[in-house]
Amino acid sequence: MFNKILVLSPHTDDGEIGCGGSISRFIEEGKEVYYVAFSTARTSVGDGFPNDILEIEVKKATKVLGIPDNHLIIKDFDVRHFPSSRQEILEELILLKNKLNPDLIFVPSPHDIHQDHQVIANEGLRAFKKQTILGYEEPWNNIVFETKNFIKLEERHVKNKVDALRCYQSQFKRPYLDESFIWSLAITRGTQLEGGYAEAFEVLRWVL
Ligand SMILES: [Zn+2]
């Protein structure tokens, strides 16, 4: 149904966490997937890592998922300060829309409480007016999340997502990168469909 997919990831790793299994499935199905990271958080990298570590890690992680190098786009907005760059981000999104013409867009949930995630969700909805838009979940940022759309996954897609997230060595202390969390969420969403694995999404706009 959808052939050209654009994943909008405020920071590196959000896109893989929110829809890494679906990316893996789409690539397997021969669909074109583009991934945009809006910040590599140069100013908040942990001790002992070079400040471009997240750029290196997102390149590895998206490669593991099968996204071609030339489908990875990295921007350098200031982490935690996206609200002050809102218009600039909207203009970037409109350029991307005109250049890529995708038919399915993934953004963070509009209920996500992180200020940078909110900007990407809101400006994504503003920029892509004719496209289907799904909001992905990051439960530690979601007080409410409406599981109205599901993408079913096979075990290999979840494994591929876990392998991609392993590339983020600099972020390993984050509990949401724990392998058992990734598996348990995929099982939880699969259980809502009476078994198997899935990722759940909010429906921001649905165009058929
Ligand atoms: Zn983020």
PDB file of C-alpha atoms and ligand atoms in Angstrom:
ATOM      1  CA  MET A   1       0.000   0.000   0.000  1.00  0.00           C
ATOM      2  CA  PHE A   2       2.786   2.422   0.958  1.00  0.00           C
ATOM      3  CA  ASN A   3       6.008   2.490  -1.029  1.00  0.00           C
ATOM      4  CA  LYS A   4       8.070   5.459   0.086  1.00  0.00           C
ATOM      5  CA  ILE A   5       8.447   5.828   3.807  1.00  0.00           C
ATOM      6  CA  LEU A   6       9.992   8.710   5.722  1.00  0.00           C
ATOM      7  CA  VAL A   7      10.976   8.286   9.376  1.00  0.00           C
ATOM      8  CA  LEU A   8      11.365  11.557  11.283  1.00  0.00           C
ATOM      9  CA  SER A   9      13.601  11.034  14.294  1.00  0.00           C
ATOM     10  CA  PRO A  10      14.164  14.076  16.555  1.00  0.00           C
ATOM     11  CA  HIS A  11      17.369  12.593  17.927  1.00  0.00           C
ATOM     12  CA  THR A  12      19.339   9.608  16.765  1.00  0.00           C
ATOM     13  CA  ASP A  13      17.737   6.385  18.074  1.00  0.00           C
ATOM     14  CA  ASP A  14      14.132   7.677  18.400  1.00  0.00           C
ATOM     15  CA  GLY A  15      13.228   6.331  14.961  1.00  0.00           C
ATOM     16  CA  GLU A  16      14.758   2.910  15.644  1.00  0.00           C
ATOM     17  CA  ILE A  17      13.030   2.642  19.038  1.00  0.00           C
ATOM     18  CA  GLY A  18       9.658   3.842  17.723  1.00  0.00           C
ATOM     19  CA  CYS A  19       9.474   1.923  14.474  1.00  0.00           C
ATOM     20  CA  GLY A  20      12.682  -0.100  14.000  1.00  0.00           C
ATOM     21  CA  GLY A  21      10.793  -3.368  13.573  1.00  0.00           C
ATOM     22  CA  SER A  22       8.504  -1.825  10.975  1.00  0.00           C
ATOM     23  CA  ILE A  23      11.502  -0.366   9.124  1.00  0.00           C
ATOM     24  CA  SER A  24      13.033  -3.846   9.039  1.00  0.00           C
ATOM     25  CA  ARG A  25       9.792  -5.310   7.644  1.00  0.00           C
ATOM     26  CA  PHE A  26       9.394  -2.536   5.032  1.00  0.00           C
ATOM     27  CA  ILE A  27      12.975  -2.967   3.797  1.00  0.00           C
ATOM     28  CA  GLU A  28      12.397  -6.713   3.490  1.00  0.00           C
ATOM     29  CA  GLU A  29       9.285  -5.970   1.435  1.00  0.00           C
ATOM     30  CA  GLY A  30      11.391  -3.875  -0.953  1.00  0.00           C
ATOM     31  CA  LYS A  31      10.011  -0.482   0.076  1.00  0.00           C
ATOM     32  CA  GLU A  32      12.091   2.695   0.041  1.00  0.00           C
ATOM     33  CA  VAL A  33      12.805   3.969   3.549  1.00  0.00           C
ATOM     34  CA  TYR A  34      14.362   7.339   4.389  1.00  0.00           C
ATOM     35  CA  TYR A  35      15.465   8.322   7.890  1.00  0.00           C
ATOM     36  CA  VAL A  36      16.075  11.870   9.107  1.00  0.00           C
ATOM     37  CA  ALA A  37      17.779  12.565  12.444  1.00  0.00           C
ATOM     38  CA  PHE A  38      17.366  16.218  13.422  1.00  0.00           C
ATOM     39  CA  SER A  39      20.094  16.281  16.067  1.00  0.00           C
ATOM     40  CA  THR A  40      23.134  14.264  16.999  1.00  0.00           C
ATOM     41  CA  ALA A  41      23.151  15.867  20.477  1.00  0.00           C
ATOM     42  CA  ARG A  42      26.767  16.995  20.203  1.00  0.00           C
ATOM     43  CA  THR A  43      26.427  19.059  23.362  1.00  0.00           C
ATOM     44  CA  SER A  44      25.214  16.224  25.593  1.00  0.00           C
ATOM     45  CA  VAL A  45      27.323  13.201  24.740  1.00  0.00           C
ATOM     46  CA  GLY A  46      28.485  11.267  27.810  1.00  0.00           C
ATOM     47  CA  ASP A  47      32.027  11.332  29.197  1.00  0.00           C
ATOM     48  CA  GLY A  48      34.621   9.361  27.312  1.00  0.00           C
ATOM     49  CA  PHE A  49      32.953   9.605  23.903  1.00  0.00           C
ATOM     50  CA  PRO A  50      33.809  11.924  21.006  1.00  0.00           C
ATOM     51  CA  ASN A  51      31.100  14.533  20.377  1.00  0.00           C
ATOM     52  CA  ASP A  52      30.245  13.004  16.993  1.00  0.00           C
ATOM     53  CA  ILE A  53      29.638   9.546  18.493  1.00  0.00           C
ATOM     54  CA  LEU A  54      25.883   9.612  17.836  1.00  0.00           C
ATOM     55  CA  GLU A  55      26.474  10.414  14.175  1.00  0.00           C
ATOM     56  CA  ILE A  56      28.716   7.350  13.946  1.00  0.00           C
ATOM     57  CA  GLU A  57      26.189   5.223  15.842  1.00  0.00           C
ATOM     58  CA  VAL A  58      23.132   6.268  13.816  1.00  0.00           C
ATOM     59  CA  LYS A  59      25.006   5.379  10.623  1.00  0.00           C
ATOM     60  CA  LYS A  60      25.702   1.911  11.993  1.00  0.00           C
ATOM     61  CA  ALA A  61      22.184   1.391  13.395  1.00  0.00           C
ATOM     62  CA  THR A  62      20.354   2.413  10.218  1.00  0.00           C
ATOM     63  CA  LYS A  63      22.699   0.227   8.169  1.00  0.00           C
ATOM     64  CA  VAL A  64      21.810  -2.757  10.377  1.00  0.00           C
ATOM     65  CA  LEU A  65      18.134  -2.093   9.587  1.00  0.00           C
ATOM     66  CA  GLY A  66      18.986  -2.064   5.874  1.00  0.00           C
ATOM     67  CA  ILE A  67      18.525   1.662   5.195  1.00  0.00           C
ATOM     68  CA  PRO A  68      20.935   2.655   2.381  1.00  0.00           C
ATOM     69  CA  ASP A  69      23.597   5.279   3.280  1.00  0.00           C
ATOM     70  CA  ASN A  70      22.098   7.808   0.892  1.00  0.00           C
ATOM     71  CA  HIS A  71      18.686   7.490   2.564  1.00  0.00           C
ATOM     72  CA  LEU A  72      20.058   8.685   5.918  1.00  0.00           C
ATOM     73  CA  ILE A  73      19.844  12.448   6.411  1.00  0.00           C
ATOM     74  CA  ILE A  74      21.470  14.038   9.462  1.00  0.00           C
ATOM     75  CA  LYS A  75      20.675  17.581  10.623  1.00  0.00           C
ATOM     76  CA  ASP A  76      22.338  19.499  13.408  1.00  0.00           C
ATOM     77  CA  PHE A  77      19.648  21.223  15.449  1.00  0.00           C
ATOM     78  CA  ASP A  78      20.444  21.909  19.121  1.00  0.00           C
ATOM     79  CA  VAL A  79      19.182  19.138  21.365  1.00  0.00           C
ATOM     80  CA  ARG A  80      16.433  20.316  23.788  1.00  0.00           C
ATOM     81  CA  HIS A  81      16.076  23.610  21.865  1.00  0.00           C
ATOM     82  CA  PHE A  82      13.936  22.541  18.884  1.00  0.00           C
ATOM     83  CA  PRO A  83      11.068  24.870  19.930  1.00  0.00           C
ATOM     84  CA  SER A  84      13.258  27.904  19.133  1.00  0.00           C
ATOM     85  CA  SER A  85      14.009  26.432  15.664  1.00  0.00           C
ATOM     86  CA  ARG A  86      10.404  25.485  14.900  1.00  0.00           C
ATOM     87  CA  GLN A  87      10.081  27.499  11.664  1.00  0.00           C
ATOM     88  CA  GLU A  88      13.473  26.353  10.368  1.00  0.00           C
ATOM     89  CA  ILE A  89      12.488  22.739  11.041  1.00  0.00           C
ATOM     90  CA  LEU A  90       9.182  23.225   9.211  1.00  0.00           C
ATOM     91  CA  GLU A  91      11.052  24.620   6.214  1.00  0.00           C
ATOM     92  CA  GLU A  92      13.421  21.630   6.231  1.00  0.00           C
ATOM     93  CA  LEU A  93      10.411  19.308   6.273  1.00  0.00           C
ATOM     94  CA  ILE A  94       8.794  21.069   3.322  1.00  0.00           C
ATOM     95  CA  LEU A  95      12.047  20.734   1.352  1.00  0.00           C
ATOM     96  CA  LEU A  96      12.108  17.022   2.196  1.00  0.00           C
ATOM     97  CA  LYS A  97       8.497  16.621   1.127  1.00  0.00           C
ATOM     98  CA  ASN A  98       9.193  18.225  -2.243  1.00  0.00           C
ATOM     99  CA  LYS A  99      12.382  16.262  -2.780  1.00  0.00           C
ATOM    100  CA  LEU A 100      11.255  12.801  -1.643  1.00  0.00           C
ATOM    101  CA  ASN A 101       7.469  12.829  -2.030  1.00  0.00           C
ATOM    102  CA  PRO A 102       6.913  10.050   0.563  1.00  0.00           C
ATOM    103  CA  ASP A 103       3.490   8.474   1.122  1.00  0.00           C
ATOM    104  CA  LEU A 104       3.899   7.355   4.745  1.00  0.00           C
ATOM    105  CA  ILE A 105       5.511   9.445   7.464  1.00  0.00           C
ATOM    106  CA  PHE A 106       6.469   8.371  10.984  1.00  0.00           C
ATOM    107  CA  VAL A 107       6.726  11.024  13.703  1.00  0.00           C
ATOM    108  CA  PRO A 108       6.818  10.842  17.509  1.00  0.00           C
ATOM    109  CA  SER A 109       3.408  10.665  19.150  1.00  0.00           C
ATOM    110  CA  PRO A 110       1.758  14.085  19.495  1.00  0.00           C
ATOM    111  CA  HIS A 111       1.292  13.073  23.167  1.00  0.00           C
ATOM    112  CA  ASP A 112       5.063  12.785  23.645  1.00  0.00           C
ATOM    113  CA  ILE A 113       6.111  15.192  26.416  1.00  0.00           C
ATOM    114  CA  HIS A 114       9.686  15.824  25.189  1.00  0.00           C
ATOM    115  CA  GLN A 115       9.798  19.324  23.720  1.00  0.00           C
ATOM    116  CA  ASP A 116      11.948  18.307  20.721  1.00  0.00           C
ATOM    117  CA  HIS A 117       9.674  15.346  19.967  1.00  0.00           C
ATOM    118  CA  GLN A 118       6.607  17.607  20.113  1.00  0.00           C
ATOM    119  CA  VAL A 119       8.125  19.967  17.547  1.00  0.00           C
ATOM    120  CA  ILE A 120       8.799  17.126  15.095  1.00  0.00           C
ATOM    121  CA  ALA A 121       5.272  15.722  15.574  1.00  0.00           C
ATOM    122  CA  ASN A 122       3.587  19.108  15.114  1.00  0.00           C
ATOM    123  CA  GLU A 123       5.707  20.375  12.241  1.00  0.00           C
ATOM    124  CA  GLY A 124       5.485  16.976  10.531  1.00  0.00           C
ATOM    125  CA  LEU A 125       1.710  17.223  10.571  1.00  0.00           C
ATOM    126  CA  ARG A 126       1.950  20.778   9.260  1.00  0.00           C
ATOM    127  CA  ALA A 127       4.399  19.987   6.441  1.00  0.00           C
ATOM    128  CA  PHE A 128       2.846  16.752   5.146  1.00  0.00           C
ATOM    129  CA  LYS A 129      -0.761  17.631   4.475  1.00  0.00           C
ATOM    130  CA  LYS A 130      -1.679  14.924   1.962  1.00  0.00           C
ATOM    131  CA  GLN A 131       0.180  11.979   3.432  1.00  0.00           C
ATOM    132  CA  THR A 132      -0.593   9.266   5.939  1.00  0.00           C
ATOM    133  CA  ILE A 133       1.134  10.054   9.242  1.00  0.00           C
ATOM    134  CA  LEU A 134       1.628   7.648  12.118  1.00  0.00           C
ATOM    135  CA  GLY A 135       2.901   8.556  15.599  1.00  0.00           C
ATOM    136  CA  TYR A 136       5.308   6.126  17.242  1.00  0.00           C
ATOM    137  CA  GLU A 137       5.502   5.354  20.931  1.00  0.00           C
ATOM    138  CA  GLU A 138       8.283   5.899  23.424  1.00  0.00           C
ATOM    139  CA  PRO A 139       6.478   4.911  26.620  1.00  0.00           C
ATOM    140  CA  TRP A 140       8.693   6.865  29.025  1.00  0.00           C
ATOM    141  CA  ASN A 141       7.542  10.047  27.260  1.00  0.00           C
ATOM    142  CA  ASN A 142       3.886   9.103  26.777  1.00  0.00           C
ATOM    143  CA  ILE A 143       1.325   9.652  29.520  1.00  0.00           C
ATOM    144  CA  VAL A 144      -1.375   8.576  27.090  1.00  0.00           C
ATOM    145  CA  PHE A 145      -0.918   6.629  23.889  1.00  0.00           C
ATOM    146  CA  GLU A 146      -3.732   5.467  21.634  1.00  0.00           C
ATOM    147  CA  THR A 147      -2.866   2.141  20.041  1.00  0.00           C
ATOM    148  CA  LYS A 148      -5.062   2.537  16.973  1.00  0.00           C
ATOM    149  CA  ASN A 149      -2.743   1.226  14.293  1.00  0.00           C
ATOM    150  CA  PHE A 150      -0.559  -1.877  14.438  1.00  0.00           C
ATOM    151  CA  ILE A 151       2.220  -3.111  12.199  1.00  0.00           C
ATOM    152  CA  LYS A 152       2.664  -6.829  12.640  1.00  0.00           C
ATOM    153  CA  LEU A 153       6.200  -8.115  12.928  1.00  0.00           C
ATOM    154  CA  GLU A 154       7.982 -11.434  12.762  1.00  0.00           C
ATOM    155  CA  GLU A 155      10.556 -12.407  15.362  1.00  0.00           C
ATOM    156  CA  ARG A 156      13.370 -11.585  12.893  1.00  0.00           C
ATOM    157  CA  HIS A 157      12.162  -7.962  12.603  1.00  0.00           C
ATOM    158  CA  VAL A 158      12.273  -7.479  16.385  1.00  0.00           C
ATOM    159  CA  LYS A 159      15.702  -9.120  16.503  1.00  0.00           C
ATOM    160  CA  ASN A 160      16.899  -6.764  13.775  1.00  0.00           C
ATOM    161  CA  LYS A 161      15.599  -3.812  15.830  1.00  0.00           C
ATOM    162  CA  VAL A 162      17.470  -5.053  18.915  1.00  0.00           C
ATOM    163  CA  ASP A 163      20.651  -5.477  16.828  1.00  0.00           C
ATOM    164  CA  ALA A 164      20.293  -1.929  15.467  1.00  0.00           C
ATOM    165  CA  LEU A 165      19.869  -0.481  18.959  1.00  0.00           C
ATOM    166  CA  ARG A 166      22.984  -2.330  20.123  1.00  0.00           C
ATOM    167  CA  CYS A 167      24.956   0.071  17.914  1.00  0.00           C
ATOM    168  CA  TYR A 168      24.266   2.844  20.458  1.00  0.00           C
ATOM    169  CA  GLN A 169      27.140   1.941  22.765  1.00  0.00           C
ATOM    170  CA  SER A 170      27.277   5.507  24.112  1.00  0.00           C
ATOM    171  CA  GLN A 171      23.653   5.269  25.303  1.00  0.00           C
ATOM    172  CA  PHE A 172      23.797   1.838  26.877  1.00  0.00           C
ATOM    173  CA  LYS A 173      22.823   3.002  30.354  1.00  0.00           C
ATOM    174  CA  ARG A 174      19.402   4.122  29.110  1.00  0.00           C
ATOM    175  CA  PRO A 175      16.771   1.684  30.358  1.00  0.00           C
ATOM    176  CA  TYR A 176      14.756   1.927  27.129  1.00  0.00           C
ATOM    177  CA  LEU A 177      17.668   0.444  25.195  1.00  0.00           C
ATOM    178  CA  ASP A 178      17.483  -2.667  27.340  1.00  0.00           C
ATOM    179  CA  GLU A 179      16.887  -5.656  25.091  1.00  0.00           C
ATOM    180  CA  SER A 180      14.199  -7.113  27.355  1.00  0.00           C
ATOM    181  CA  PHE A 181      12.212  -3.866  27.165  1.00  0.00           C
ATOM    182  CA  ILE A 182      12.265  -3.913  23.335  1.00  0.00           C
ATOM    183  CA  TRP A 183      11.094  -7.545  23.248  1.00  0.00           C
ATOM    184  CA  SER A 184       8.437  -7.060  25.918  1.00  0.00           C
ATOM    185  CA  LEU A 185       6.896  -4.050  24.174  1.00  0.00           C
ATOM    186  CA  ALA A 186       6.790  -5.962  20.859  1.00  0.00           C
ATOM    187  CA  ILE A 187       5.109  -8.870  22.681  1.00  0.00           C
ATOM    188  CA  THR A 188       2.662  -6.521  24.456  1.00  0.00           C
ATOM    189  CA  ARG A 189       1.580  -4.935  21.167  1.00  0.00           C
ATOM    190  CA  GLY A 190       1.413  -8.357  19.510  1.00  0.00           C
ATOM    191  CA  THR A 191      -0.743  -9.642  22.357  1.00  0.00           C
ATOM    192  CA  GLN A 192      -3.282  -6.899  21.597  1.00  0.00           C
ATOM    193  CA  LEU A 193      -3.626  -8.690  18.230  1.00  0.00           C
ATOM    194  CA  GLU A 194      -3.967 -12.053  19.980  1.00  0.00           C
ATOM    195  CA  GLY A 195      -0.338 -13.072  19.599  1.00  0.00           C
ATOM    196  CA  GLY A 196       2.973 -12.591  17.813  1.00  0.00           C
ATOM    197  CA  TYR A 197       4.886  -9.330  17.682  1.00  0.00           C
ATOM    198  CA  ALA A 198       3.907  -5.822  16.641  1.00  0.00           C
ATOM    199  CA  GLU A 199       4.597  -2.120  16.938  1.00  0.00           C
ATOM    200  CA  ALA A 200       1.670   0.198  17.722  1.00  0.00           C
ATOM    201  CA  PHE A 201       1.079   3.685  16.357  1.00  0.00           C
ATOM    202  CA  GLU A 202      -1.260   6.610  16.784  1.00  0.00           C
ATOM    203  CA  VAL A 203      -3.082   7.635  13.629  1.00  0.00           C
ATOM    204  CA  LEU A 204      -2.501  11.317  12.928  1.00  0.00           C
ATOM    205  CA  ARG A 205      -3.807  11.158   9.364  1.00  0.00           C
ATOM    206  CA  TRP A 206      -4.830   8.232   7.214  1.00  0.00           C
ATOM    207  CA  VAL A 207      -4.993   8.625   3.434  1.00  0.00           C
ATOM    208  CA  LEU A 208      -6.058   5.797   1.152  1.00  0.00           C
TER     209      LEU A 208
HETATM  210 ZN    ZN B   1      14.616  11.881  21.414  1.00  0.00          ZN
END
